[in-house]
């Protein structure tokens, strides 16, 4: 008998796994805060004897090295990854015994990275599941452009070949268990469904249903911007990440918050966008704790700039801290919990800005205002409001000077990114209205939506 537990991190859009038998287990692509992995092992009553990486990750800092140290497990890393720490190098075809009748077989599946390796879980010699990392995903594959631009086309072709190798070598009923594809920008598209098998992928995955030239052309044409912080993840993982420190940050009072803002540091308000719009510390930015805070804060903030977090509760602060260490933002410079009235000098006014909908925009009319679309290029290509200005949210902080004069009505696809953008514009002294609405409502409001 074997088990496979899935550990899902919705914020980064990844899955991690604990698999094993009655006594021992392996952790696959563990996150940096690996306490959930230890808890899963404790519930199962098993000892983690192996920790494996499918590849050197570009979208998060791994917990593999520290998890292996804490548990005494063997740390298996693809041999082609030139890391700076001791590990067990894994080559194509290597087999590792896990538990009675249970083993892992390494399968070289380059494409997402040159050294990418999948691991096939076999029970009594028969494949039952494949941990495919950033190779074969649910309905798609991992993107091939995160390592080096000169390698992108070559890796895209390798993705096609690797998918075909898995499909040829594994039975149709084999479960496919990827790390990426659930919101991570490491995926070339988002997962189609929640679970899959080799047999299903043979019928729906473009890597397995189209010829290599057509597949590569489409894959490369559909690639969108990758988060800027990805450039720092690979080097951190190659060097060997330090253990995490999730103790509470130093407490900042109103005077220190003002001083940090005056020094040009980032002060980030974690409250929901409705509360932020109603009243906030002038100059602060809004990244909702319940949104994709790790992805978007790490994407927008100049790397290494001190950040102070403002939260409505210690629990909200702790959750955000946990999200941020996963992408290498290790220690907030300071933090405060409570209400915005407590974060400004006594009697000082709070900043605010209005919120609206696409119906509100239509009622107001677009003459004499700036409609700012902060969606990604691929989203805008599917339709946009005629006459709108387009600056993706991840570029806005560096391009604020390009926003035309006038009141700015800013929108995205649903409201979360518009709130981030509105807070950036508000901090820069612009008059702004945050459109908190689904983009489909633009056409319903009879705004002119054009394609391309």
PDB file of C-alpha atoms in Angstrom, residues 121-361:
ATOM      1  CA  UNK A 121       6.527   6.179  -8.213  1.00  0.00           C
ATOM      2  CA  UNK A 122       6.426   2.405  -8.678  1.00  0.00           C
ATOM      3  CA  UNK A 123       4.674  -0.152  -6.504  1.00  0.00           C
ATOM      4  CA  UNK A 124       5.942  -3.688  -6.952  1.00  0.00           C
ATOM      5  CA  UNK A 125       7.672  -2.466 -10.098  1.00  0.00           C
ATOM      6  CA  UNK A 126       4.518  -1.003 -11.666  1.00  0.00           C
ATOM      7  CA  UNK A 127       4.190   2.767 -12.260  1.00  0.00           C
ATOM      8  CA  UNK A 128       1.350   4.327 -10.262  1.00  0.00           C
ATOM      9  CA  UNK A 129       2.171   8.043 -10.390  1.00  0.00           C
ATOM     10  CA  UNK A 130       4.619  10.486 -11.950  1.00  0.00           C
ATOM     11  CA  UNK A 131       5.819  13.618 -10.176  1.00  0.00           C
ATOM     12  CA  UNK A 132       6.337  15.796 -13.223  1.00  0.00           C
ATOM     13  CA  UNK A 133       7.319  19.138 -11.672  1.00  0.00           C
ATOM     14  CA  UNK A 134       7.378  21.654 -14.516  1.00  0.00           C
ATOM     15  CA  UNK A 135       7.365  19.143 -17.362  1.00  0.00           C
ATOM     16  CA  UNK A 136       4.011  17.554 -18.227  1.00  0.00           C
ATOM     17  CA  UNK A 137       1.276  19.560 -16.478  1.00  0.00           C
ATOM     18  CA  UNK A 138      -2.505  19.259 -16.517  1.00  0.00           C
ATOM     19  CA  UNK A 139      -3.397  20.135 -20.096  1.00  0.00           C
ATOM     20  CA  UNK A 140      -0.197  22.070 -20.697  1.00  0.00           C
ATOM     21  CA  UNK A 141       3.556  22.167 -19.957  1.00  0.00           C
ATOM     22  CA  UNK A 142       5.952  24.315 -17.973  1.00  0.00           C
ATOM     23  CA  UNK A 143       7.256  27.383 -19.754  1.00  0.00           C
ATOM     24  CA  UNK A 144      10.703  27.020 -21.374  1.00  0.00           C
ATOM     25  CA  UNK A 145      11.854  30.649 -21.276  1.00  0.00           C
ATOM     26  CA  UNK A 146      12.940  31.141 -17.660  1.00  0.00           C
ATOM     27  CA  UNK A 147      16.533  29.943 -17.871  1.00  0.00           C
ATOM     28  CA  UNK A 148      18.230  31.771 -20.727  1.00  0.00           C
ATOM     29  CA  UNK A 149      16.731  33.409 -23.850  1.00  0.00           C
ATOM     30  CA  UNK A 150      19.170  31.607 -26.144  1.00  0.00           C
ATOM     31  CA  UNK A 151      17.872  28.269 -24.864  1.00  0.00           C
ATOM     32  CA  UNK A 152      14.143  28.983 -25.107  1.00  0.00           C
ATOM     33  CA  UNK A 153      13.365  27.362 -28.455  1.00  0.00           C
ATOM     34  CA  UNK A 154      15.628  24.409 -27.732  1.00  0.00           C
ATOM     35  CA  UNK A 155      13.931  23.853 -24.384  1.00  0.00           C
ATOM     36  CA  UNK A 156      10.483  24.179 -25.975  1.00  0.00           C
ATOM     37  CA  UNK A 157      11.399  21.350 -28.331  1.00  0.00           C
ATOM     38  CA  UNK A 158      12.717  19.383 -25.374  1.00  0.00           C
ATOM     39  CA  UNK A 159       9.362  19.858 -23.598  1.00  0.00           C
ATOM     40  CA  UNK A 160       7.633  18.195 -26.546  1.00  0.00           C
ATOM     41  CA  UNK A 161      10.088  15.292 -26.531  1.00  0.00           C
ATOM     42  CA  UNK A 162       9.882  14.863 -22.745  1.00  0.00           C
ATOM     43  CA  UNK A 163       6.076  14.762 -22.809  1.00  0.00           C
ATOM     44  CA  UNK A 164       6.217  12.087 -25.495  1.00  0.00           C
ATOM     45  CA  UNK A 165       8.739  10.087 -23.519  1.00  0.00           C
ATOM     46  CA  UNK A 166       6.494  10.041 -20.450  1.00  0.00           C
ATOM     47  CA  UNK A 167       3.485   9.123 -22.579  1.00  0.00           C
ATOM     48  CA  UNK A 168       5.371   6.297 -24.240  1.00  0.00           C
ATOM     49  CA  UNK A 169       6.925   4.814 -21.097  1.00  0.00           C
ATOM     50  CA  UNK A 170       4.035   5.042 -18.641  1.00  0.00           C
ATOM     51  CA  UNK A 171       0.678   3.237 -18.597  1.00  0.00           C
ATOM     52  CA  UNK A 172      -2.382   5.339 -19.390  1.00  0.00           C
ATOM     53  CA  UNK A 173      -3.722   4.992 -15.837  1.00  0.00           C
ATOM     54  CA  UNK A 174      -0.588   6.549 -14.289  1.00  0.00           C
ATOM     55  CA  UNK A 175      -1.472   9.671 -12.291  1.00  0.00           C
ATOM     56  CA  UNK A 176       0.319  12.834 -13.395  1.00  0.00           C
ATOM     57  CA  UNK A 177       1.226  14.989 -10.378  1.00  0.00           C
ATOM     58  CA  UNK A 178       2.842  18.296 -11.418  1.00  0.00           C
ATOM     59  CA  UNK A 179       4.242  21.020  -9.193  1.00  0.00           C
ATOM     60  CA  UNK A 180       3.199  23.906 -11.457  1.00  0.00           C
ATOM     61  CA  UNK A 181       0.034  24.802 -13.326  1.00  0.00           C
ATOM     62  CA  UNK A 182      -2.344  25.988 -10.617  1.00  0.00           C
ATOM     63  CA  UNK A 183      -1.678  29.713 -10.891  1.00  0.00           C
ATOM     64  CA  UNK A 184       2.110  29.735 -11.070  1.00  0.00           C
ATOM     65  CA  UNK A 185       3.646  31.807 -13.848  1.00  0.00           C
ATOM     66  CA  UNK A 186       6.057  28.888 -14.362  1.00  0.00           C
ATOM     67  CA  UNK A 187       3.256  27.238 -16.313  1.00  0.00           C
ATOM     68  CA  UNK A 188       2.783  28.144 -19.966  1.00  0.00           C
ATOM     69  CA  UNK A 189      -0.988  28.036 -19.287  1.00  0.00           C
ATOM     70  CA  UNK A 190      -3.214  27.242 -16.341  1.00  0.00           C
ATOM     71  CA  UNK A 191      -4.281  23.733 -15.461  1.00  0.00           C
ATOM     72  CA  UNK A 192      -7.399  22.400 -17.153  1.00  0.00           C
ATOM     73  CA  UNK A 193      -8.997  20.532 -14.275  1.00  0.00           C
ATOM     74  CA  UNK A 194      -7.771  19.312 -10.929  1.00  0.00           C
ATOM     75  CA  UNK A 195      -6.385  15.851 -11.707  1.00  0.00           C
ATOM     76  CA  UNK A 196      -5.153  13.915 -14.698  1.00  0.00           C
ATOM     77  CA  UNK A 197      -3.522  10.768 -15.995  1.00  0.00           C
ATOM     78  CA  UNK A 198      -1.153   9.912 -18.805  1.00  0.00           C
ATOM     79  CA  UNK A 199      -4.100   8.598 -20.815  1.00  0.00           C
ATOM     80  CA  UNK A 200      -6.056  11.814 -20.453  1.00  0.00           C
ATOM     81  CA  UNK A 201      -3.067  13.957 -21.377  1.00  0.00           C
ATOM     82  CA  UNK A 202      -2.648  11.960 -24.587  1.00  0.00           C
ATOM     83  CA  UNK A 203      -6.031  13.303 -25.704  1.00  0.00           C
ATOM     84  CA  UNK A 204      -5.938  16.912 -24.462  1.00  0.00           C
ATOM     85  CA  UNK A 205      -2.357  18.117 -24.092  1.00  0.00           C
ATOM     86  CA  UNK A 206      -1.001  20.047 -27.077  1.00  0.00           C
ATOM     87  CA  UNK A 207       2.452  18.587 -26.411  1.00  0.00           C
ATOM     88  CA  UNK A 208       0.976  15.169 -27.183  1.00  0.00           C
ATOM     89  CA  UNK A 209      -1.596  16.046 -29.839  1.00  0.00           C
ATOM     90  CA  UNK A 210       0.356  18.345 -32.192  1.00  0.00           C
ATOM     91  CA  UNK A 211       3.589  18.058 -34.133  1.00  0.00           C
ATOM     92  CA  UNK A 212       6.690  19.569 -32.621  1.00  0.00           C
ATOM     93  CA  UNK A 213       6.928  22.586 -34.942  1.00  0.00           C
ATOM     94  CA  UNK A 214       3.299  23.606 -34.407  1.00  0.00           C
ATOM     95  CA  UNK A 215       3.605  23.002 -30.688  1.00  0.00           C
ATOM     96  CA  UNK A 216       6.740  25.122 -30.345  1.00  0.00           C
ATOM     97  CA  UNK A 217       5.360  27.968 -32.451  1.00  0.00           C
ATOM     98  CA  UNK A 218       2.174  28.140 -30.370  1.00  0.00           C
ATOM     99  CA  UNK A 219       3.982  27.742 -27.047  1.00  0.00           C
ATOM    100  CA  UNK A 220       6.411  30.575 -27.769  1.00  0.00           C
ATOM    101  CA  UNK A 221       3.691  32.847 -29.158  1.00  0.00           C
ATOM    102  CA  UNK A 222       1.580  32.466 -26.032  1.00  0.00           C
ATOM    103  CA  UNK A 223       4.291  33.212 -23.460  1.00  0.00           C
ATOM    104  CA  UNK A 224       3.480  36.188 -21.254  1.00  0.00           C
ATOM    105  CA  UNK A 225       5.690  38.265 -18.962  1.00  0.00           C
ATOM    106  CA  UNK A 226       7.281  36.389 -16.073  1.00  0.00           C
ATOM    107  CA  UNK A 227       7.489  38.013 -12.628  1.00  0.00           C
ATOM    108  CA  UNK A 228      10.660  40.060 -12.190  1.00  0.00           C
ATOM    109  CA  UNK A 229      11.535  38.334  -8.921  1.00  0.00           C
ATOM    110  CA  UNK A 230      12.026  35.051 -10.773  1.00  0.00           C
ATOM    111  CA  UNK A 231      15.499  36.300 -11.626  1.00  0.00           C
ATOM    112  CA  UNK A 232      16.432  35.944  -7.942  1.00  0.00           C
ATOM    113  CA  UNK A 233      14.886  32.534  -7.218  1.00  0.00           C
ATOM    114  CA  UNK A 234      17.217  30.351  -9.269  1.00  0.00           C
ATOM    115  CA  UNK A 235      20.416  31.824  -7.790  1.00  0.00           C
ATOM    116  CA  UNK A 236      18.998  31.507  -4.253  1.00  0.00           C
ATOM    117  CA  UNK A 237      18.147  27.857  -4.829  1.00  0.00           C
ATOM    118  CA  UNK A 238      21.502  27.081  -6.422  1.00  0.00           C
ATOM    119  CA  UNK A 239      23.335  28.641  -3.483  1.00  0.00           C
ATOM    120  CA  UNK A 240      21.244  26.858  -0.862  1.00  0.00           C
ATOM    121  CA  UNK A 241      18.548  28.866   0.929  1.00  0.00           C
ATOM    122  CA  UNK A 242      18.956  29.822   4.571  1.00  0.00           C
ATOM    123  CA  UNK A 243      16.398  28.606   7.122  1.00  0.00           C
ATOM    124  CA  UNK A 244      13.308  30.767   7.461  1.00  0.00           C
ATOM    125  CA  UNK A 245      12.640  33.087  10.371  1.00  0.00           C
ATOM    126  CA  UNK A 246       8.917  33.611  10.921  1.00  0.00           C
ATOM    127  CA  UNK A 247       9.165  35.408  14.253  1.00  0.00           C
ATOM    128  CA  UNK A 248       7.157  38.667  14.372  1.00  0.00           C
ATOM    129  CA  UNK A 249       8.925  41.738  12.951  1.00  0.00           C
ATOM    130  CA  UNK A 250       9.809  44.795  15.022  1.00  0.00           C
ATOM    131  CA  UNK A 251       6.760  46.914  15.815  1.00  0.00           C
ATOM    132  CA  UNK A 252       6.512  50.278  14.070  1.00  0.00           C
ATOM    133  CA  UNK A 253       4.600  53.178  15.601  1.00  0.00           C
ATOM    134  CA  UNK A 254       3.113  56.071  13.651  1.00  0.00           C
ATOM    135  CA  UNK A 255       6.345  58.048  13.783  1.00  0.00           C
ATOM    136  CA  UNK A 256       8.417  55.199  12.387  1.00  0.00           C
ATOM    137  CA  UNK A 257       5.885  54.497   9.632  1.00  0.00           C
ATOM    138  CA  UNK A 258       6.065  58.163   8.595  1.00  0.00           C
ATOM    139  CA  UNK A 259       9.871  58.094   8.709  1.00  0.00           C
ATOM    140  CA  UNK A 260      10.066  54.982   6.561  1.00  0.00           C
ATOM    141  CA  UNK A 261       7.728  56.517   3.993  1.00  0.00           C
ATOM    142  CA  UNK A 262       9.816  59.698   3.992  1.00  0.00           C
ATOM    143  CA  UNK A 263      12.926  57.596   3.378  1.00  0.00           C
ATOM    144  CA  UNK A 264      11.354  56.102   0.241  1.00  0.00           C
ATOM    145  CA  UNK A 265      10.764  52.666   1.723  1.00  0.00           C
ATOM    146  CA  UNK A 266       7.651  50.641   0.907  1.00  0.00           C
ATOM    147  CA  UNK A 267       4.836  50.546   3.438  1.00  0.00           C
ATOM    148  CA  UNK A 268       2.352  47.857   2.427  1.00  0.00           C
ATOM    149  CA  UNK A 269      -1.203  47.724   3.758  1.00  0.00           C
ATOM    150  CA  UNK A 270      -2.472  44.124   3.778  1.00  0.00           C
ATOM    151  CA  UNK A 271      -6.140  44.903   4.404  1.00  0.00           C
ATOM    152  CA  UNK A 272      -8.806  44.216   1.800  1.00  0.00           C
ATOM    153  CA  UNK A 273      -9.147  46.716  -0.999  1.00  0.00           C
ATOM    154  CA  UNK A 274     -12.508  48.065   0.163  1.00  0.00           C
ATOM    155  CA  UNK A 275     -11.136  48.997   3.584  1.00  0.00           C
ATOM    156  CA  UNK A 276      -7.976  50.465   2.060  1.00  0.00           C
ATOM    157  CA  UNK A 277      -9.887  52.698  -0.356  1.00  0.00           C
ATOM    158  CA  UNK A 278     -12.019  54.019   2.515  1.00  0.00           C
ATOM    159  CA  UNK A 279      -9.004  55.110   4.560  1.00  0.00           C
ATOM    160  CA  UNK A 280      -5.266  54.458   4.617  1.00  0.00           C
ATOM    161  CA  UNK A 281      -1.889  55.940   5.438  1.00  0.00           C
ATOM    162  CA  UNK A 282      -0.987  58.369   2.655  1.00  0.00           C
ATOM    163  CA  UNK A 283       1.823  56.954   0.561  1.00  0.00           C
ATOM    164  CA  UNK A 284       1.169  53.323   1.478  1.00  0.00           C
ATOM    165  CA  UNK A 285       0.455  50.633  -1.103  1.00  0.00           C
ATOM    166  CA  UNK A 286      -2.336  48.067  -1.008  1.00  0.00           C
ATOM    167  CA  UNK A 287      -1.485  44.397  -1.560  1.00  0.00           C
ATOM    168  CA  UNK A 288      -4.325  42.344  -0.135  1.00  0.00           C
ATOM    169  CA  UNK A 289      -3.229  39.525   2.146  1.00  0.00           C
ATOM    170  CA  UNK A 290      -5.972  37.382   0.631  1.00  0.00           C
ATOM    171  CA  UNK A 291      -4.770  38.048  -2.906  1.00  0.00           C
ATOM    172  CA  UNK A 292      -1.606  36.842  -4.600  1.00  0.00           C
ATOM    173  CA  UNK A 293       0.533  38.981  -2.330  1.00  0.00           C
ATOM    174  CA  UNK A 294       3.754  37.002  -2.785  1.00  0.00           C
ATOM    175  CA  UNK A 295       3.549  37.112  -6.573  1.00  0.00           C
ATOM    176  CA  UNK A 296       2.584  40.753  -6.996  1.00  0.00           C
ATOM    177  CA  UNK A 297       4.507  42.383  -4.167  1.00  0.00           C
ATOM    178  CA  UNK A 298       7.676  40.505  -5.092  1.00  0.00           C
ATOM    179  CA  UNK A 299       7.072  41.370  -8.761  1.00  0.00           C
ATOM    180  CA  UNK A 300       6.640  45.104  -8.206  1.00  0.00           C
ATOM    181  CA  UNK A 301       8.954  46.017  -5.333  1.00  0.00           C
ATOM    182  CA  UNK A 302      12.537  46.993  -6.218  1.00  0.00           C
ATOM    183  CA  UNK A 303      14.425  43.900  -5.077  1.00  0.00           C
ATOM    184  CA  UNK A 304      15.960  44.340  -1.643  1.00  0.00           C
ATOM    185  CA  UNK A 305      14.013  47.491  -0.718  1.00  0.00           C
ATOM    186  CA  UNK A 306      12.862  47.438   2.930  1.00  0.00           C
ATOM    187  CA  UNK A 307       9.162  46.782   3.392  1.00  0.00           C
ATOM    188  CA  UNK A 308       6.946  47.564   6.377  1.00  0.00           C
ATOM    189  CA  UNK A 309       3.708  45.599   6.672  1.00  0.00           C
ATOM    190  CA  UNK A 310       0.455  47.010   8.066  1.00  0.00           C
ATOM    191  CA  UNK A 311      -2.119  44.382   9.035  1.00  0.00           C
ATOM    192  CA  UNK A 312      -5.489  44.332  10.743  1.00  0.00           C
ATOM    193  CA  UNK A 313      -4.460  41.418  12.981  1.00  0.00           C
ATOM    194  CA  UNK A 314      -1.388  39.428  14.053  1.00  0.00           C
ATOM    195  CA  UNK A 315      -2.833  36.459  12.160  1.00  0.00           C
ATOM    196  CA  UNK A 316      -3.033  38.427   8.922  1.00  0.00           C
ATOM    197  CA  UNK A 317       0.536  39.627   9.413  1.00  0.00           C
ATOM    198  CA  UNK A 318       1.844  36.113  10.106  1.00  0.00           C
ATOM    199  CA  UNK A 319       0.117  34.699   7.021  1.00  0.00           C
ATOM    200  CA  UNK A 320       1.620  37.407   4.812  1.00  0.00           C
ATOM    201  CA  UNK A 321       5.068  36.853   6.286  1.00  0.00           C
ATOM    202  CA  UNK A 322       4.786  33.169   5.462  1.00  0.00           C
ATOM    203  CA  UNK A 323       3.769  33.943   1.873  1.00  0.00           C
ATOM    204  CA  UNK A 324       6.662  36.359   1.423  1.00  0.00           C
ATOM    205  CA  UNK A 325       9.452  34.099   2.695  1.00  0.00           C
ATOM    206  CA  UNK A 326       8.459  31.669  -0.043  1.00  0.00           C
ATOM    207  CA  UNK A 327       9.711  34.189  -2.605  1.00  0.00           C
ATOM    208  CA  UNK A 328      12.775  35.404  -0.744  1.00  0.00           C
ATOM    209  CA  UNK A 329      11.371  38.447   1.077  1.00  0.00           C
ATOM    210  CA  UNK A 330      12.695  37.112   4.338  1.00  0.00           C
ATOM    211  CA  UNK A 331      12.214  39.745   7.016  1.00  0.00           C
ATOM    212  CA  UNK A 332       9.934  42.789   6.961  1.00  0.00           C
ATOM    213  CA  UNK A 333      11.792  45.856   8.207  1.00  0.00           C
ATOM    214  CA  UNK A 334       8.918  46.501  10.622  1.00  0.00           C
ATOM    215  CA  UNK A 335       5.200  45.941  11.039  1.00  0.00           C
ATOM    216  CA  UNK A 336       2.102  47.240  12.761  1.00  0.00           C
ATOM    217  CA  UNK A 337      -1.310  45.760  13.442  1.00  0.00           C
ATOM    218  CA  UNK A 338      -4.581  47.494  14.168  1.00  0.00           C
ATOM    219  CA  UNK A 339      -6.342  50.259  12.250  1.00  0.00           C
ATOM    220  CA  UNK A 340      -5.109  53.067   9.979  1.00  0.00           C
ATOM    221  CA  UNK A 341      -6.067  55.631  12.610  1.00  0.00           C
ATOM    222  CA  UNK A 342      -3.358  54.067  14.794  1.00  0.00           C
ATOM    223  CA  UNK A 343      -0.775  54.227  12.018  1.00  0.00           C
ATOM    224  CA  UNK A 344      -0.812  58.005  11.532  1.00  0.00           C
ATOM    225  CA  UNK A 345      -0.040  60.830  13.913  1.00  0.00           C
ATOM    226  CA  UNK A 346      -2.927  61.684  16.202  1.00  0.00           C
ATOM    227  CA  UNK A 347      -5.410  63.874  14.399  1.00  0.00           C
ATOM    228  CA  UNK A 348      -3.748  63.432  11.006  1.00  0.00           C
ATOM    229  CA  UNK A 349      -6.123  62.774   8.116  1.00  0.00           C
ATOM    230  CA  UNK A 350      -6.260  59.475   6.287  1.00  0.00           C
ATOM    231  CA  UNK A 351      -6.022  59.249   2.517  1.00  0.00           C
ATOM    232  CA  UNK A 352      -8.847  57.674   0.498  1.00  0.00           C
ATOM    233  CA  UNK A 353     -10.150  57.276  -3.030  1.00  0.00           C
ATOM    234  CA  UNK A 354     -13.477  56.214  -4.579  1.00  0.00           C
ATOM    235  CA  UNK A 355     -14.350  52.819  -5.991  1.00  0.00           C
ATOM    236  CA  UNK A 356     -16.771  52.118  -8.803  1.00  0.00           C
ATOM    237  CA  UNK A 357     -17.876  49.611 -11.440  1.00  0.00           C
ATOM    238  CA  UNK A 358     -17.908  49.522 -15.227  1.00  0.00           C
ATOM    239  CA  UNK A 359     -21.526  50.644 -15.042  1.00  0.00           C
ATOM    240  CA  UNK A 360     -20.313  53.610 -13.007  1.00  0.00           C
ATOM    241  CA  UNK A 361     -17.686  54.343 -15.640  1.00  0.00           C
TER     242      UNK A 361
END
